[in-house]
């Protein structure tokens, strides 16, 4: 079978997490069993074309070997660690939209470790992501992620994924040891509880803006012993299938064992009862909940108990197993502390009264965790353990439309601040949004994405450092952090604000000849304006300047496919996109400039093209997978059809003829393709469709000479024929009759089913 060399657009993305200096850093945690296939996520937030991808194992001391290395549109196996040869492939070999995720097949115990992905793009920027992979041959070997007690009010099961980058996402929390397995399901329309397991009825919820923010955590209330199990968070899309994001192990324990209760009833001697209470004190661990607003200077995580003379070590950790604070041998141990918490914690050292409370400075929403304090004796035995849940509330700006001129991110406080403070606004990707220092704005420190778009108030009495952001788009959906420093660069105050931007939505079926992206305004505009339509990969879709279209500035992918209205009175710059396919499901931004290139107006439109659906009965002579587009294609045009689920090449057309040598043997003599390149019609005829042909078919049309590419996805469903369905039903009835004849209570058996 010929090697698959085609480049296909498969959009998979992930998210909004703690950051490195160069770019966004994803912390993904995965657990799989040996022999399984796992996706290691990585992507470039700028959506620019990725030029280099390096996957390494941070826990392995190998400087010149990689898990996966890709540069200039090819992979280099010579640079790869031998144990990964033939097991790693890029999920999107075209790397459009910044996807650098890889698929690792046939995993084994030795694959357990920390995987680091570093991408470089055409804009000379890099992004770093981390994945923590655990491979274990037994579910019982998983350490419980969350450990709580029966009767507690709630638990928050964490899951984060950038669903705001996916069209029509659905989030499903599941327990696969139950039937039905659905614990909670969220769609864009809201919660869908029709398939929910009744054990969780009225006990689950997700945040209102979960799909918009990517925080898909599940809130489970009134904990029961039966809630113990592994909870799986999955993101589904009708276009791209499903992605298993994370597993969370929840263990719910009895607050006090029943056998211990019986024993206590039998005891009548007071001192003995007291002694037993001390013996069983781990079962009396209450979980405290602490709530604060983002912007407070600090929050205390309380832990006070009776005098423990034998304590020699106190360790605070979060639910990600990161060490928050360590105290041993009468002093703090900062070298053991996770770098995320360094310089932000203080612990009371009053061991005699048993006060192990921890102060956490400048809390943000990233500090929403369950914190565990553990006290040890000199032998390393646990003397006491306590948990505290911290919830940091973040101010949310009311959702604004993408066409508004500006939005304000508020920051006011009653605290007294010195006059020589410096102020930094940063976004969730750690980019500098606005910098104020030495009595003036520092524009040279500002990230280029925000230049010319921000204004900050500078009122010290009363304190007001609110930020105005001009021309907000869906790319500005983010959590913004304002940090105020003194001249020694010590933090005086920190506050977060969440911004939501609503985008106009257009939805059409695949197969329509054209779709219109509307842009109308009542604002009076000068006659010498220039207009640019761009997609979310920053490609120029359409350019209008000097009273005429500028096709030479247009990206090749859109040439010959766009028409724009040019009505200044009233202002109508709506764009028509011809022969749209599912690959055109993107967010498009229209920007209007004056002759000085100052922005006069900006608006976004989110386009969703439904995937083409084709159904056929097994046994039919043939079925057509349609693909028509516009524009003349050169003679060197290549066409490839791929069955996505099996990655089998279905059909190859190259240099003016079909190429069966590049076709998978399962499809030999089963396909015929139309070859009309003027106008373009490369629909595929699949002969004698079988049930196994069901799946997604991706077609790519491209020319190396002209750098022209077209893509389309067709979802094929092959149904059982009527004759076969009757035969199956007859066999089922026959089996039930034979089963009933040997069962004395067939009716009860049916009812149990």
XYZ file of C-alpha atoms in Angstrom:
753
model
C 0.000 0.000 0.000
C 1.359 3.361 -0.979
C 2.284 5.768 1.767
C -0.258 8.419 2.591
C 1.340 11.707 1.606
C -1.750 13.847 1.274
C -2.231 16.936 3.377
C -5.633 17.086 5.005
C -7.258 19.729 7.120
C -8.277 18.166 10.471
C -9.029 20.851 13.032
C -8.234 19.875 16.644
C -7.457 22.519 19.253
C -6.822 23.102 22.901
C -6.535 26.016 25.130
C -6.158 28.772 27.795
C -3.864 27.778 30.591
C -0.867 29.009 32.582
C 1.745 30.586 30.387
C 5.379 30.702 29.476
C 7.266 33.822 28.469
C 7.008 33.008 24.777
C 3.434 31.853 24.538
C 0.589 29.824 25.906
C 1.459 26.719 27.893
C -1.084 23.946 28.128
C -1.039 21.565 31.069
C -2.848 18.452 29.839
C -3.130 15.313 31.985
C -3.969 11.990 30.321
C -4.288 8.413 31.558
C -4.521 5.496 29.145
C -4.014 1.741 29.119
C -1.255 -0.097 27.222
C -2.092 -0.691 23.574
C -4.388 2.327 23.286
C -4.016 5.324 20.967
C -3.767 8.787 22.493
C -3.794 12.335 21.096
C -1.185 14.719 22.519
C -2.593 18.190 22.009
C -0.625 21.205 20.886
C -1.532 24.282 18.876
C -0.398 27.762 17.967
C -2.749 30.372 19.462
C -2.003 32.917 16.729
C -3.584 30.606 14.117
C -0.571 31.331 11.873
C 0.986 28.616 9.733
C 3.318 26.453 11.824
C 6.826 26.096 10.374
C 8.445 23.840 12.984
C 7.149 21.371 15.591
C 9.297 19.747 18.276
C 7.856 17.105 20.632
C 10.263 15.999 23.383
C 10.175 14.066 26.661
C 11.106 16.525 29.431
C 11.813 13.646 31.811
C 14.371 12.050 29.463
C 17.943 13.367 29.258
C 18.201 13.391 25.485
C 19.231 16.680 23.933
C 19.389 15.694 20.262
C 16.508 13.203 20.012
C 12.808 13.902 19.765
C 9.518 12.120 20.177
C 8.530 13.866 16.948
C 10.248 16.488 14.789
C 8.595 18.278 11.865
C 10.013 21.143 9.808
C 9.343 22.638 6.374
C 6.399 20.296 5.704
C 8.230 17.051 6.429
C 8.957 14.809 9.398
C 12.479 13.685 10.353
C 12.603 10.143 11.713
C 16.410 10.330 11.994
C 15.977 12.840 14.837
C 13.415 10.655 16.570
C 13.908 8.472 19.641
C 14.017 4.833 18.445
C 11.181 3.751 20.750
C 8.806 6.141 18.918
C 9.628 5.116 15.340
C 6.445 4.426 13.387
C 4.176 5.302 16.312
C 3.802 9.103 16.058
C 2.097 11.080 13.319
C 0.862 14.636 12.920
C -2.908 14.903 13.225
C -3.056 17.754 10.707
C -0.232 17.534 8.208
C -1.173 20.844 6.629
C -0.803 22.625 10.012
C -3.342 25.268 9.038
C -4.957 27.075 11.943
C -1.919 26.349 14.089
C -2.629 22.689 14.888
C 0.449 20.739 16.005
C -1.226 17.843 17.829
C 0.146 14.329 17.289
C -1.283 10.834 17.586
C 0.725 8.284 19.581
C -0.271 4.696 18.858
C 0.181 1.428 20.748
C 1.269 3.101 23.987
C 3.191 1.156 26.631
C 4.263 1.621 30.244
C 7.559 3.200 29.151
C 5.654 6.010 27.410
C 4.662 7.433 30.800
C 6.225 10.859 31.185
C 6.065 14.593 30.502
C 5.750 15.559 26.843
C 6.769 19.039 25.731
C 5.622 20.578 22.456
C 7.274 23.713 21.053
C 5.937 25.287 17.852
C 7.376 28.045 15.689
C 5.262 29.920 13.176
C 5.701 32.172 10.178
C 5.377 35.214 12.451
C 8.548 34.204 14.323
C 6.613 33.421 17.516
C 6.723 30.208 19.507
C 4.283 28.451 21.829
C 4.977 25.749 24.424
C 2.561 23.095 25.674
C 2.998 20.259 28.189
C 1.175 16.921 28.389
C 1.504 14.605 31.396
C 0.857 11.072 30.164
C 0.350 8.095 32.459
C 0.122 4.582 30.998
C -1.128 1.947 33.424
C -2.427 -1.587 32.894
C -5.003 -1.395 35.663
C -7.600 1.174 36.571
C -6.966 0.389 40.224
C -3.448 1.731 39.868
C -4.777 5.240 39.249
C -4.251 7.500 42.231
C -7.545 9.169 43.088
C -7.651 12.696 41.733
C -10.301 13.794 44.194
C -10.985 12.227 47.586
C -14.009 13.378 49.606
C -16.587 12.155 52.091
C -20.216 11.149 51.821
C -22.656 13.967 52.525
C -20.392 16.826 51.470
C -22.170 19.654 49.671
C -20.325 19.519 46.355
C -17.204 18.646 44.395
C -15.827 20.363 41.279
C -14.393 17.937 38.691
C -11.931 19.937 36.545
C -11.893 19.956 32.743
C -10.657 22.666 30.384
C -10.768 22.761 26.580
C -11.072 25.692 24.124
C -14.595 24.914 22.965
C -14.870 28.548 21.886
C -12.705 27.586 18.894
C -15.000 24.737 17.791
C -18.265 24.938 15.857
C -21.306 23.362 17.517
C -19.426 21.789 20.469
C -21.051 19.330 22.873
C -19.498 18.451 26.224
C -20.313 15.101 27.811
C -19.317 13.948 31.295
C -19.552 10.161 31.502
C -19.034 7.185 33.787
C -18.548 4.184 31.562
C -19.191 1.723 34.397
C -22.832 2.878 34.434
C -25.694 2.348 32.002
C -26.649 4.870 30.734
C -23.171 6.324 31.071
C -24.050 10.028 30.701
C -23.583 12.058 33.883
C -24.099 15.497 32.316
C -24.316 16.901 28.785
C -24.024 20.531 27.676
C -24.765 21.896 24.204
C -24.861 25.458 22.941
C -28.605 25.503 23.532
C -28.073 24.531 27.178
C -28.054 21.360 29.281
C -29.427 18.210 27.660
C -30.633 15.799 30.335
C -32.649 13.319 28.271
C -29.867 10.687 28.362
C -28.683 11.486 31.896
C -28.330 8.617 34.363
C -31.030 9.081 36.999
C -28.472 8.643 39.786
C -27.367 12.208 38.969
C -30.767 13.807 38.448
C -30.811 17.406 39.771
C -27.269 17.012 41.184
C -25.043 18.191 38.306
C -24.372 21.561 36.732
C -21.810 23.434 34.660
C -20.968 27.112 34.493
C -23.311 29.298 32.447
C -20.561 30.359 30.029
C -18.715 27.036 29.997
C -18.580 26.670 26.206
C -17.609 30.318 25.764
C -14.743 30.213 28.280
C -13.529 26.611 27.904
C -13.990 25.878 31.621
C -15.970 22.631 31.390
C -15.704 21.672 35.059
C -18.603 19.665 36.468
C -20.232 20.567 39.774
C -21.625 17.508 41.570
C -23.675 18.099 44.737
C -24.824 15.994 47.728
C -22.074 13.407 47.431
C -22.927 9.730 47.809
C -20.795 6.606 48.170
C -22.112 5.455 44.779
C -20.535 8.542 43.164
C -17.086 6.923 43.417
C -15.698 6.191 39.968
C -13.850 7.559 36.946
C -15.475 10.544 35.262
C -14.565 11.234 31.640
C -14.864 14.674 30.051
C -15.369 14.467 26.284
C -15.818 17.209 23.680
C -17.798 16.316 20.578
C -18.366 18.107 17.285
C -20.503 17.015 14.354
C -17.687 18.115 12.119
C -14.597 16.732 13.848
C -15.896 13.838 15.899
C -15.046 13.526 19.575
C -12.001 14.201 21.723
C -11.500 12.617 25.134
C -10.096 15.505 27.161
C -9.498 14.156 30.651
C -10.389 11.511 33.251
C -11.017 12.399 36.880
C -11.048 9.736 39.584
C -13.476 10.527 42.394
C -13.423 8.555 45.645
C -16.227 9.157 48.120
C -15.626 7.669 51.580
C -17.822 7.096 54.574
C -17.478 9.989 57.040
C -17.300 7.419 59.837
C -17.321 3.639 59.238
C -20.438 1.740 60.348
C -18.333 -0.812 62.218
C -16.767 2.009 64.232
C -20.225 3.371 65.110
C -21.283 -0.027 66.490
C -18.080 -0.263 68.487
C -18.635 3.149 70.027
C -22.179 2.205 71.064
C -20.827 -0.824 72.907
C -18.280 1.215 74.827
C -19.397 2.925 78.032
C -16.147 4.157 79.434
C -15.553 7.820 78.604
C -11.746 7.770 78.387
C -11.892 4.822 76.037
C -14.348 6.656 73.780
C -12.034 9.655 73.739
C -9.143 7.428 72.840
C -11.098 5.896 69.973
C -12.043 9.313 68.649
C -8.342 10.178 68.512
C -7.635 6.856 66.829
C -10.309 7.409 64.198
C -9.773 11.153 63.787
C -8.957 10.866 60.029
C -12.638 10.059 59.474
C -13.765 13.353 60.972
C -12.140 15.562 58.322
C -14.490 18.366 57.348
C -13.842 20.156 54.042
C -14.046 23.914 54.399
C -15.075 26.221 51.563
C -13.508 29.666 51.304
C -14.844 32.257 48.827
C -13.165 35.550 47.888
C -13.342 38.053 45.038
C -10.521 38.476 42.590
C -8.661 41.621 43.626
C -8.191 40.909 47.342
C -4.600 41.054 48.580
C -4.680 37.615 50.166
C -6.862 34.785 51.405
C -6.346 32.442 54.337
C -6.825 28.696 54.047
C -7.648 27.731 57.654
C -6.379 24.652 59.411
C -6.447 24.707 63.193
C -6.422 21.625 65.371
C -5.253 20.382 68.760
C -1.628 20.435 69.882
C 0.540 18.006 67.922
C 3.920 17.725 69.617
C 5.250 15.187 67.122
C 4.803 17.302 63.978
C 8.099 17.823 62.127
C 6.803 18.481 58.608
C 3.727 20.292 57.243
C 2.910 20.093 53.546
C 0.209 22.008 51.648
C -0.631 20.709 48.147
C -3.337 21.398 45.562
C -5.524 18.897 43.701
C -2.989 18.801 40.846
C -0.440 17.358 43.300
C 1.635 20.544 43.186
C 3.375 21.484 46.412
C 1.967 24.810 47.544
C 4.034 25.225 50.722
C 6.418 22.992 52.705
C 7.529 23.611 56.298
C 10.072 21.282 57.899
C 12.688 21.439 60.638
C 11.394 24.812 61.847
C 11.814 26.546 58.490
C 10.146 26.902 55.080
C 11.427 24.768 52.200
C 10.989 26.969 49.092
C 13.100 24.631 46.945
C 10.328 22.000 47.255
C 7.589 24.485 46.400
C 6.045 24.519 42.921
C 7.200 27.603 41.028
C 3.596 28.707 40.460
C 3.250 29.406 44.207
C 6.725 30.778 44.968
C 6.626 34.130 46.734
C 2.861 33.920 47.199
C 2.472 31.869 50.407
C 2.991 32.362 54.134
C 2.264 29.784 56.829
C 1.736 30.431 60.490
C 4.385 28.674 62.524
C 2.474 28.351 65.773
C 2.880 24.608 66.085
C 2.058 24.554 69.793
C -1.533 25.729 69.343
C -1.731 23.584 66.172
C -2.356 26.379 63.674
C -1.273 25.305 60.191
C -3.279 27.964 58.309
C -1.843 29.144 54.999
C -2.027 32.631 53.508
C -2.164 32.766 49.700
C -1.412 36.163 48.179
C -3.143 37.725 45.173
C -5.562 34.873 44.423
C -6.973 34.548 40.901
C -9.376 32.123 39.233
C -6.403 29.833 38.508
C -6.200 29.241 42.245
C -9.613 27.562 42.326
C -8.514 24.259 43.848
C -9.023 21.914 46.761
C -5.980 22.350 49.000
C -4.782 19.587 51.331
C -2.673 20.177 54.423
C -0.822 17.104 55.740
C 1.139 16.925 59.010
C 3.861 14.251 59.369
C 5.945 12.950 62.282
C 9.669 12.272 62.048
C 9.044 8.754 60.715
C 7.035 10.147 57.816
C 3.711 8.886 59.147
C 0.623 11.051 58.656
C -0.652 12.544 61.889
C -3.395 14.750 60.464
C -4.846 15.716 57.095
C -7.243 18.551 56.248
C -8.815 19.923 53.040
C -9.935 23.438 52.108
C -11.783 24.398 48.917
C -10.993 27.823 47.516
C -13.302 29.645 45.123
C -12.146 32.927 43.582
C -14.942 34.903 41.952
C -13.956 36.875 38.844
C -15.802 39.951 37.620
C -17.520 39.293 34.289
C -18.148 42.086 31.806
C -21.626 41.876 30.297
C -21.392 40.267 26.860
C -20.845 42.867 24.132
C -21.356 42.731 20.379
C -18.305 42.535 18.134
C -19.443 45.690 16.321
C -19.308 48.024 19.363
C -16.649 50.706 19.238
C -15.142 49.882 22.633
C -15.627 48.058 25.951
C -14.371 48.919 29.427
C -12.596 46.454 31.724
C -13.239 47.939 35.186
C -10.677 48.139 37.980
C -11.497 50.327 40.969
C -10.336 49.957 44.565
C -10.485 51.871 47.814
C -6.893 50.942 48.734
C -4.387 53.770 49.236
C -1.574 53.482 46.724
C 1.681 55.439 46.342
C 2.083 57.763 43.394
C 4.984 55.878 41.790
C 3.076 52.666 41.075
C 3.338 50.784 37.787
C 0.334 49.033 36.248
C 0.263 46.041 33.891
C -2.763 44.624 32.109
C -2.180 41.136 30.655
C -4.468 38.679 28.903
C -4.859 34.951 29.526
C -2.084 34.278 26.998
C 0.315 36.377 29.092
C 0.522 39.087 26.440
C 0.943 42.648 27.663
C -2.281 44.487 26.902
C -1.293 47.830 28.450
C 1.684 49.019 30.538
C 1.813 52.181 32.646
C 5.070 53.128 34.379
C 6.955 56.251 35.483
C 3.879 58.400 35.011
C 3.206 57.477 31.370
C 2.083 54.667 29.072
C 4.820 52.356 27.770
C 3.651 51.600 24.242
C 6.889 49.829 23.281
C 6.180 47.106 25.865
C 2.651 46.514 24.601
C 1.943 43.411 22.504
C 1.423 44.371 18.877
C -2.033 42.775 18.888
C -3.249 45.505 21.254
C -1.308 48.508 19.938
C -3.523 51.492 19.245
C -6.520 49.773 20.826
C -6.206 50.580 24.557
C -6.629 53.533 26.892
C -6.237 53.373 30.665
C -7.532 55.661 33.386
C -4.875 56.880 35.818
C -6.769 58.079 38.868
C -5.036 57.427 42.187
C -7.673 59.113 44.362
C -9.953 57.284 44.139
C -7.978 54.466 42.501
C -9.270 53.728 38.991
C -7.130 51.819 36.499
C -10.014 50.716 34.272
C -8.975 49.801 30.720
C -10.826 50.694 27.528
C -10.378 48.184 24.705
C -11.331 49.403 21.227
C -12.970 47.346 18.487
C -13.391 44.110 20.482
C -13.697 40.854 18.523
C -14.122 37.215 19.492
C -10.321 37.023 19.572
C -10.526 39.266 22.637
C -12.555 36.729 24.617
C -10.211 36.274 27.503
C -9.460 36.708 31.171
C -7.598 39.968 31.738
C -5.420 40.530 34.804
C -4.467 43.950 36.131
C -1.444 43.968 38.461
C -0.277 47.031 40.399
C 3.384 47.140 41.570
C 5.360 49.494 43.763
C 8.778 50.777 42.657
C 10.465 47.641 44.090
C 8.211 45.549 41.818
C 6.339 44.061 44.745
C 2.689 43.346 44.000
C 0.298 45.712 45.748
C -2.967 44.501 44.251
C -4.179 42.163 41.504
C -7.592 41.766 39.873
C -9.102 39.755 37.023
C -11.879 40.563 34.543
C -13.552 38.156 32.109
C -14.605 39.582 28.735
C -17.181 37.915 26.483
C -17.739 39.125 22.901
C -20.795 38.049 20.928
C -20.354 37.408 17.213
C -23.040 37.430 14.520
C -23.652 33.875 13.292
C -24.537 32.615 9.813
C -25.379 28.945 9.221
C -26.035 27.216 5.890
C -26.056 23.692 4.494
C -23.138 22.304 2.558
C -23.890 22.362 -1.162
C -25.320 25.884 -1.468
C -23.881 27.940 -4.311
C -23.011 30.898 -2.080
C -23.438 32.457 1.362
C -23.468 36.106 2.409
C -21.474 37.450 5.353
C -23.440 40.577 6.310
C -21.930 43.928 7.243
C -24.260 46.894 7.292
C -23.832 50.095 9.256
C -25.576 53.429 9.653
C -22.291 55.174 10.460
C -21.358 57.870 7.940
C -18.151 56.850 6.171
C -15.872 58.823 3.826
C -15.634 57.786 0.188
C -11.930 56.875 0.282
C -12.230 54.027 2.778
C -10.444 50.706 2.348
C -12.040 47.420 3.413
C -10.368 44.165 4.404
C -12.072 40.850 5.083
C -9.822 38.310 6.870
C -10.408 34.849 8.305
C -9.292 33.679 11.741
C -6.023 32.398 10.237
C -5.316 36.037 9.263
C -5.638 35.253 5.560
C -6.960 38.004 3.344
C -10.350 36.911 2.077
C -11.174 40.092 0.157
C -9.492 43.508 -0.173
C -11.141 46.691 -1.452
C -9.012 49.811 -1.830
C -8.867 52.916 -4.037
C -12.460 52.290 -5.161
C -11.708 48.830 -6.585
C -11.072 45.229 -5.550
C -7.459 44.124 -5.072
C -7.349 40.434 -6.083
C -3.529 40.390 -6.044
C -3.642 40.881 -2.248
C -6.206 38.132 -1.793
C -5.142 34.712 -0.475
C -5.085 32.056 -3.218
C -7.616 29.958 -1.329
C -10.300 32.630 -1.815
C -9.482 33.867 -5.330
C -12.453 33.778 -7.655
C -14.794 32.912 -4.781
C -15.719 36.315 -3.318
C -17.804 39.367 -4.219
C -18.276 42.412 -1.990
C -20.954 45.066 -1.995
C -19.618 48.600 -2.153
C -22.505 50.761 -1.041
C -21.241 53.634 1.092
C -24.729 55.104 1.515
C -26.038 53.175 3.308
C -22.869 51.426 4.489
C -23.095 47.884 3.133
C -19.879 45.900 2.768
C -21.428 42.440 2.922
C -19.305 39.669 1.399
C -20.536 36.814 -0.771
C -18.520 33.578 -0.558
C -19.126 31.119 -3.393
C -19.310 27.325 -3.109
C -18.632 27.174 0.633
C -17.593 23.879 2.220
C -17.219 22.810 5.848
C -13.593 23.986 5.747
C -14.922 27.552 5.381
C -16.534 27.302 8.836
C -14.542 30.112 10.407
C -14.816 33.532 11.966
C -14.432 36.335 9.427
C -13.460 39.882 10.375
C -14.227 42.958 8.289
C -12.123 46.059 9.062
C -12.783 49.482 7.540
C -9.922 51.999 7.416
C -9.648 55.626 6.443
C -6.850 56.801 4.135
C -4.497 57.182 7.142
C -5.123 53.473 7.919
C -6.904 54.299 11.157
C -9.667 51.842 11.991
C -13.141 53.316 11.528
C -15.104 50.129 12.157
C -14.611 46.431 12.761
C -17.148 43.608 12.763
C -17.062 39.818 12.820
C -19.255 37.109 11.362
C -19.052 33.467 12.372
C -19.837 31.137 9.481
C -20.921 27.558 10.038
C -21.274 25.242 7.053
C -22.964 22.009 7.983
C -21.085 18.901 6.878
C -22.596 17.312 3.798
C -24.640 14.247 4.830
C -25.214 11.358 2.398
C -27.226 8.207 3.166
C -27.511 5.035 1.123
C -28.674 1.462 1.693
C -26.182 -1.362 1.509
C -26.495 -3.222 -1.755
C -27.282 -0.177 -3.892
C -25.324 0.068 -7.138
C -23.490 3.248 -6.146
C -23.539 6.464 -4.118
C -22.154 9.899 -5.028
C -20.021 11.975 -2.659
C -20.504 15.485 -4.093
C -17.831 18.172 -4.379
C -18.231 21.171 -6.665
C -16.372 24.463 -6.403
C -15.599 27.576 -8.438
C -12.564 28.800 -10.325
C -10.407 27.290 -13.034
C -7.800 24.810 -11.854
C -4.464 24.275 -13.632
C -3.460 21.065 -15.348
C -1.211 19.934 -12.506
C -4.214 19.718 -10.166
C -4.194 16.735 -7.790
C -7.296 15.318 -6.104
C -7.279 12.910 -3.171
C -10.205 11.335 -1.337
C -9.495 9.869 2.123
C -11.621 7.779 4.488
C -10.914 9.662 7.719
C -11.610 6.963 10.340
C -9.417 4.296 8.725
C -6.992 6.753 7.061
C -7.314 4.692 3.877
C -6.751 6.428 0.555
C -9.990 6.032 -1.402
C -9.096 7.681 -4.704
C -6.143 9.544 -6.226
C -6.196 11.715 -9.351
C -2.896 13.151 -10.583
C -1.440 14.501 -13.822
C -4.697 14.172 -15.719
C -5.502 10.561 -14.828
C -6.549 8.273 -11.978
C -3.714 6.708 -9.982
C -4.766 3.299 -8.636
C -1.204 2.729 -7.369
C -1.862 5.358 -4.686
C -5.240 3.884 -3.773
C -5.886 1.523 -0.871
C -6.539 -1.994 -2.136
C -9.917 -2.093 -0.353
C -11.189 0.549 -2.795
C -9.663 -0.769 -6.021
C -12.251 -0.976 -8.820
C -14.847 0.508 -6.432
C -14.497 4.237 -7.236
C -14.996 6.610 -10.139
C -14.328 10.349 -10.002
C -15.694 13.124 -12.153
C -12.884 15.044 -13.787
C -14.443 18.357 -14.715
C -11.878 20.998 -13.833
C -13.685 23.807 -15.692
C -16.052 24.250 -13.825
C -14.655 22.206 -10.967
C -16.572 18.993 -10.211
C -14.560 16.257 -8.513
C -17.465 14.316 -7.015
C -16.685 10.684 -6.195
C -18.828 7.716 -7.173
C -18.503 4.837 -4.687
C -19.736 1.561 -6.165
C -21.471 -1.194 -4.184
C -21.349 0.630 -0.821
C -20.926 -1.588 2.250
C -21.630 -0.983 5.946
C -17.887 -0.647 6.545
C -17.813 2.314 4.125
C -19.679 4.435 6.682
C -17.638 7.405 7.876
C -16.168 10.772 6.963
C -14.614 11.283 3.554
C -12.257 14.215 3.107
C -11.423 15.471 -0.355
C -8.531 17.797 -1.093
C -7.934 19.527 -4.410
C -4.611 21.288 -4.819
C -2.083 22.551 -7.304
C 1.583 22.897 -6.413
C 2.144 25.315 -9.264
C -0.637 27.735 -8.359
C -0.721 26.919 -4.633
C -4.493 26.444 -4.854
C -6.290 24.270 -2.326
C -9.911 23.246 -1.872
C -11.255 20.872 0.784
C -14.556 19.311 1.675
C -15.886 16.729 4.145
C -18.726 14.353 3.278
C -20.340 12.195 5.966
C -21.534 8.899 4.508
C -23.946 6.594 6.294
C -24.551 3.155 4.798
C -27.733 1.633 6.211
C -28.769 -1.993 6.390
C -30.914 -2.978 3.407
C -34.603 -3.780 3.942
C -34.117 -7.464 3.162
C -31.266 -7.799 5.648
C -33.240 -5.892 8.261
C -36.166 -8.335 7.915
C -33.755 -11.283 8.206
C -32.160 -9.798 11.332
C -35.578 -9.163 12.883
C -36.665 -12.747 12.074
C -33.511 -14.106 13.744
C -34.152 -11.938 16.794
C -37.743 -13.175 17.103
C -36.584 -16.786 16.690
C -33.974 -16.356 19.425
C -36.582 -14.841 21.775
C -38.984 -17.755 21.128
C -36.268 -20.316 21.815
C -35.189 -18.396 24.930
C -38.776 -18.169 26.157
C -39.361 -21.884 25.735
C -36.611 -22.598 28.249
C -37.630 -19.845 30.661
C -40.458 -20.447 33.100
C -41.120 -16.705 33.494
C -40.574 -15.165 30.068
C -42.726 -12.129 30.829
C -40.652 -11.223 33.862
C -37.486 -11.686 31.805
C -38.786 -9.207 29.239
C -39.680 -6.727 31.960
C -36.204 -6.920 33.438
C -34.790 -6.103 30.026
